[in-house]
Amino acid sequence: MAEIPLASGPGGNGRLYRSRTNRILFGVCGGLGEYLNVDPTLIRLLWIIFCLLYGVGILAYLIAAIVIPKRPAIV
């Protein structure tokens, strides 16, 4: 069976992190955008729609902000 490559952001290591540079609140949408190579604005719009339609988006965002680690600083 062929291996499916993981999506990777600019770091290229295939790990999901909260963004340090592209953030509005906690960097969750920016990190997802970097991980999926998608514009974070699109992720933010989808997240707002999810919040308005289903009402659990805010809770999911807070859980993601706690669970997803912040991208390590490059020294």
Short mmCIF file of C-alpha atoms in Angstrom, two decimals:
data_model
loop_
_atom_site.label_atom_id
_atom_site.label_comp_id
_atom_site.label_asym_id
_atom_site.label_seq_id
_atom_site.Cartn_x
_atom_site.Cartn_y
_atom_site.Cartn_z
CA MET A 1 0.00 0.00 0.00
CA ALA A 2 1.36 3.42 -0.95
CA GLU A 3 2.11 5.94 1.75
CA ILE A 4 0.04 9.11 1.67
CA PRO A 5 2.18 12.18 2.38
CA LEU A 6 1.03 14.47 5.16
CA ALA A 7 0.10 18.01 4.33
CA SER A 8 2.79 20.34 5.53
CA GLY A 9 3.12 24.05 6.01
CA PRO A 10 6.15 26.22 5.37
CA GLY A 11 8.19 24.17 7.86
CA GLY A 12 7.59 21.03 5.79
CA ASN A 13 7.53 18.70 8.79
CA GLY A 14 3.85 17.67 8.63
CA ARG A 15 2.99 18.84 12.17
CA LEU A 16 0.02 21.01 13.06
CA TYR A 17 0.88 24.08 15.12
CA ARG A 18 -0.86 27.31 16.05
CA SER A 19 0.60 30.10 13.95
CA ARG A 20 2.83 32.71 15.58
CA THR A 21 2.64 35.15 12.66
CA ASN A 22 -0.79 34.70 11.07
CA ARG A 23 -3.04 35.00 14.10
CA ILE A 24 -6.04 36.98 15.23
CA LEU A 25 -6.96 35.32 18.53
CA PHE A 26 -4.92 32.20 19.28
CA GLY A 27 -3.51 31.34 15.83
CA VAL A 28 -5.68 28.24 15.32
CA CYS A 29 -7.07 29.24 11.90
CA GLY A 30 -3.67 30.54 10.78
CA GLY A 31 -2.06 27.26 11.80
CA LEU A 32 -4.71 25.21 10.00
CA GLY A 33 -4.22 27.37 6.91
CA GLU A 34 -0.46 26.82 6.99
CA TYR A 35 -0.89 23.08 7.56
CA LEU A 36 -3.38 22.66 4.71
CA ASN A 37 -1.70 25.23 2.41
CA VAL A 38 -4.95 27.20 2.26
CA ASP A 39 -5.57 30.91 2.83
CA PRO A 40 -6.35 31.30 6.57
CA THR A 41 -9.11 33.78 5.68
CA LEU A 42 -11.02 30.92 4.07
CA ILE A 43 -10.57 28.82 7.23
CA ARG A 44 -11.82 31.75 9.34
CA LEU A 45 -14.92 32.21 7.15
CA LEU A 46 -15.74 28.50 7.33
CA TRP A 47 -15.26 28.56 11.11
CA ILE A 48 -17.65 31.54 11.45
CA ILE A 49 -20.26 29.75 9.34
CA PHE A 50 -19.80 26.65 11.51
CA CYS A 51 -20.31 28.78 14.64
CA LEU A 52 -23.47 30.38 13.30
CA LEU A 53 -25.05 27.19 11.95
CA TYR A 54 -24.23 24.66 14.63
CA GLY A 55 -23.29 26.74 17.67
CA VAL A 56 -20.42 24.52 18.78
CA GLY A 57 -17.73 26.30 16.77
CA ILE A 58 -16.69 28.53 19.65
CA LEU A 59 -16.22 25.56 21.96
CA ALA A 60 -14.34 23.68 19.22
CA TYR A 61 -12.07 26.71 18.68
CA LEU A 62 -11.27 26.96 22.39
CA ILE A 63 -10.52 23.23 22.58
CA ALA A 64 -8.28 23.52 19.49
CA ALA A 65 -6.47 26.50 21.06
CA ILE A 66 -5.71 24.37 24.12
CA VAL A 67 -4.83 21.13 22.31
CA ILE A 68 -2.79 22.40 19.33
CA PRO A 69 0.70 23.49 20.41
CA LYS A 70 2.18 26.85 19.41
CA ARG A 71 4.81 26.71 16.67
CA PRO A 72 8.28 26.68 18.26
CA ALA A 73 10.24 29.92 17.94
CA ILE A 74 13.11 29.87 15.48
CA VAL A 75 16.24 31.21 17.12
#
